[in-house]
XYZ file of N, CA and C in Angstrom:
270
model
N -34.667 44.006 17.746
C -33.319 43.483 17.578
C -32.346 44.652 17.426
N -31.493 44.901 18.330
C -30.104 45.888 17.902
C -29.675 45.273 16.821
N -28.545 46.295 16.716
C -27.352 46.384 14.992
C -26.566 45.940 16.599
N -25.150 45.012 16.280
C -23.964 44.852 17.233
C -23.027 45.067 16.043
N -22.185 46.162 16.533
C -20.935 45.852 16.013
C -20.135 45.123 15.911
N -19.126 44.748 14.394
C -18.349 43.720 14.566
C -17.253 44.026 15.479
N -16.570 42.747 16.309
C -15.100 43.143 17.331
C -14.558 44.063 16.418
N -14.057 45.095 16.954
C -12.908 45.687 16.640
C -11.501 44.727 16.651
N -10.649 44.658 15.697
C -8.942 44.117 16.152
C -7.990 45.415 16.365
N -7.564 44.740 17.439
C -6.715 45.724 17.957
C -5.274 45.336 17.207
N -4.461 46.198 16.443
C -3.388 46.138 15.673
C -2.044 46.452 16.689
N -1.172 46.062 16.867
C -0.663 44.895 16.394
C -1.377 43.364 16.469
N -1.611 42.417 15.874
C -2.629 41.616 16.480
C -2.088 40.082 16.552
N -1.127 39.762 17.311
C -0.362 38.149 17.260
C -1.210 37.365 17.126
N -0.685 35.944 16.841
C -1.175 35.382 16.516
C -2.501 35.310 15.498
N -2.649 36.122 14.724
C -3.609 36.262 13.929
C -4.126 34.923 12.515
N -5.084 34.416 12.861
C -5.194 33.220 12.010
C -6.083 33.399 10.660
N -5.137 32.868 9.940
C -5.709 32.294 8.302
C -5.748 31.790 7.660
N -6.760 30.718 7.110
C -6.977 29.840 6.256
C -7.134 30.174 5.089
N -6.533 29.551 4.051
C -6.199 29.509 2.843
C -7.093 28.712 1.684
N -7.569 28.287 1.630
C -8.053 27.100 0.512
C -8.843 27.083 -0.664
N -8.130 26.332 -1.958
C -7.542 26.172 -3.275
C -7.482 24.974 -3.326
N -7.309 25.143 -5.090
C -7.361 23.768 -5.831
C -5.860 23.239 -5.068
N -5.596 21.986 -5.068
C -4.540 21.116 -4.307
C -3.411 20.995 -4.940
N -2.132 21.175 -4.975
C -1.256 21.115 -5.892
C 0.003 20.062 -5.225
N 1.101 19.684 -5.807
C 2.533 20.118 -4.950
C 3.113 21.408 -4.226
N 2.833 21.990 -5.030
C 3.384 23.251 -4.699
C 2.215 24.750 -4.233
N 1.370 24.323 -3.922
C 0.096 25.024 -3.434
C 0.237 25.984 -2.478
N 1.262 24.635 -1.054
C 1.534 25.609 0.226
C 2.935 26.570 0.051
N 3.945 26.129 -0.883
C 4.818 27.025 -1.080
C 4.208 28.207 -1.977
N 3.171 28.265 -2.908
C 3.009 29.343 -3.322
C 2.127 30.000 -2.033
N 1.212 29.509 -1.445
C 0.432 30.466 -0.320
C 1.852 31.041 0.831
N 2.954 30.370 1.042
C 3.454 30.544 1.738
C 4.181 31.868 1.553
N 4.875 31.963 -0.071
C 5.794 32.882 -0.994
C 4.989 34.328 -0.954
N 3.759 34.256 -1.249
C 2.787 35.431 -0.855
C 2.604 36.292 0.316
N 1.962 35.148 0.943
C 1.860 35.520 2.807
C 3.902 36.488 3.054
N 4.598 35.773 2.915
C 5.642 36.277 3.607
C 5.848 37.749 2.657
N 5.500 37.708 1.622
C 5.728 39.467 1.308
C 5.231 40.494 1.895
N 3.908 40.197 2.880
C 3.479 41.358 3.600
C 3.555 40.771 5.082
N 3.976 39.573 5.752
C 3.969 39.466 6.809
C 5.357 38.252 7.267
N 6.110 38.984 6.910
C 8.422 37.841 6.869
C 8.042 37.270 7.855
N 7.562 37.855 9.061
C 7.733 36.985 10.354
C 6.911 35.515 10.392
N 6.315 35.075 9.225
C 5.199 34.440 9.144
C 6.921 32.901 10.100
N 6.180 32.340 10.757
C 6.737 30.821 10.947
C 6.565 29.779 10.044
N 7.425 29.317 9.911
C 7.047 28.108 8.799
C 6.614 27.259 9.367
N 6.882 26.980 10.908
C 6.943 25.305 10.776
C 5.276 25.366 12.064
N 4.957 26.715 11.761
C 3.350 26.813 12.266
C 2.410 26.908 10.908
N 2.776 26.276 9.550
C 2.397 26.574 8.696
C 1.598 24.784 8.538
N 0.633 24.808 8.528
C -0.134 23.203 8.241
C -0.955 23.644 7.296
N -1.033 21.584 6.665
C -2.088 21.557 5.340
C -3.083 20.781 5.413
N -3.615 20.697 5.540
C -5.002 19.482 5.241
C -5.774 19.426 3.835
N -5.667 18.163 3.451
C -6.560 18.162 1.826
C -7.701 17.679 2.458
N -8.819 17.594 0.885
C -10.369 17.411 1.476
C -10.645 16.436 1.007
N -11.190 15.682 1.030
C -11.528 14.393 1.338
C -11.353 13.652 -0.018
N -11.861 14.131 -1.204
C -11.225 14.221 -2.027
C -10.040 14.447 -2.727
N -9.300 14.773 -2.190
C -8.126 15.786 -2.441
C -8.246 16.645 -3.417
N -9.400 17.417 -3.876
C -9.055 18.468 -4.863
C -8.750 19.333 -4.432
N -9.137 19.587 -3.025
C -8.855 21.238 -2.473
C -8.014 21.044 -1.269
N -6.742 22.260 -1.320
C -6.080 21.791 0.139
C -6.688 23.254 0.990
N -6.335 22.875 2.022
C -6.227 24.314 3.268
C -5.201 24.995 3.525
N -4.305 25.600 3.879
C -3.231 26.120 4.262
C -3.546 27.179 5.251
N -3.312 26.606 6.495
C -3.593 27.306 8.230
C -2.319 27.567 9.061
N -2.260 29.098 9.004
C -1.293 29.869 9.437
C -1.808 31.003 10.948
N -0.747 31.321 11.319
C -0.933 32.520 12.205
C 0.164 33.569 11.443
N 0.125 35.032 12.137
C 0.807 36.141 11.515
C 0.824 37.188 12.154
N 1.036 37.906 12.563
C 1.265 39.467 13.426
C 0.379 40.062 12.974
N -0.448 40.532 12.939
C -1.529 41.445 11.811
C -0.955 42.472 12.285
N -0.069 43.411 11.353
C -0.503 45.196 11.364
C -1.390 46.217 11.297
N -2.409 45.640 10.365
C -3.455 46.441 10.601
C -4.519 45.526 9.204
N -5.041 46.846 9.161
C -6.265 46.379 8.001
C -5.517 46.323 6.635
N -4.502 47.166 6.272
C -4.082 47.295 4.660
C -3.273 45.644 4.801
N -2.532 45.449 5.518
C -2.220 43.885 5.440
C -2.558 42.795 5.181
N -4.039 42.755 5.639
C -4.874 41.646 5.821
C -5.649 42.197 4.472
N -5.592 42.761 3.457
C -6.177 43.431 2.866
C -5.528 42.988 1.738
N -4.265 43.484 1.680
C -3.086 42.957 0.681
C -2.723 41.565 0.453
N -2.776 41.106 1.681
C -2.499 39.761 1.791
C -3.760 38.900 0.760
N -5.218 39.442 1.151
C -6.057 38.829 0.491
C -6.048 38.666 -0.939
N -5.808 39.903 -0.952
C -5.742 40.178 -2.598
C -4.854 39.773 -3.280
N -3.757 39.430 -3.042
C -2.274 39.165 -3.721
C -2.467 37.435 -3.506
N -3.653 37.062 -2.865
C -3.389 35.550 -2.884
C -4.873 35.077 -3.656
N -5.552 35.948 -3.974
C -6.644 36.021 -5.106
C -6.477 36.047 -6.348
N -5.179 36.915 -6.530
C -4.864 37.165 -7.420
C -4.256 35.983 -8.593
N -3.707 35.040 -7.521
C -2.910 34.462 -7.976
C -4.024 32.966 -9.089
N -4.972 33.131 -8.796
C -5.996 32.226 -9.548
C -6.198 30.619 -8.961
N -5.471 30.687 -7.879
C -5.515 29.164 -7.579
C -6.150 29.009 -6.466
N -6.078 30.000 -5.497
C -6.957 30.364 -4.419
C -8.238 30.696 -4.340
N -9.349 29.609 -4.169
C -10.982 29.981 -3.894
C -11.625 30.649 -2.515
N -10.694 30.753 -1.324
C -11.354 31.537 -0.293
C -9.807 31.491 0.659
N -10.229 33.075 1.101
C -9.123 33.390 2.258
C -10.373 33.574 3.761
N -9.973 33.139 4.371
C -10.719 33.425 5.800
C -9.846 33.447 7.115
């Protein structure tokens, strides 16, 4: 069996997609949203969707974004980890 490397992303990287999902709130997608736009303004809002889970305890929040590079997607993770309400960025 080879080792394969993972794709490389090539930076600038449009359309770049990320899912969000956390405990479910009112205000869940405006806080994922308030985050995201500190390291990436151009984010679109109205490409910004939610889906809850079947339950509704947990929502999703599915975006695209320009990726600049790795410290972005990096920052972005972390600053929305940080925030305690968020269980996985992907």
């Amino acid at each position: 069996m080879t080792d394969q490397e993972a794709p490389k992303i090539e930076f600038p990287c449009a359309d770049y997609p990320i899912k969000v999902i956390g405990r479910g709130g009112e205000d869940f997608k405006g806080m994922v949203v308030e985050v995201v736009q500190q390291y990436a303004p151009d984010l679109e809002l109205s490409k910004v969707s939610v889906q809850d889970s079947k339950k509704g305890t947990f929502q999703s929040v599915r975006f695209t974004i320009t990726a600049t590079g790795e410290d972005q997607l990096r920052d972005i993770h972390k600053a929305l980890m940080a925030t305690g309400r968020v269980n996985m960025v992907i």
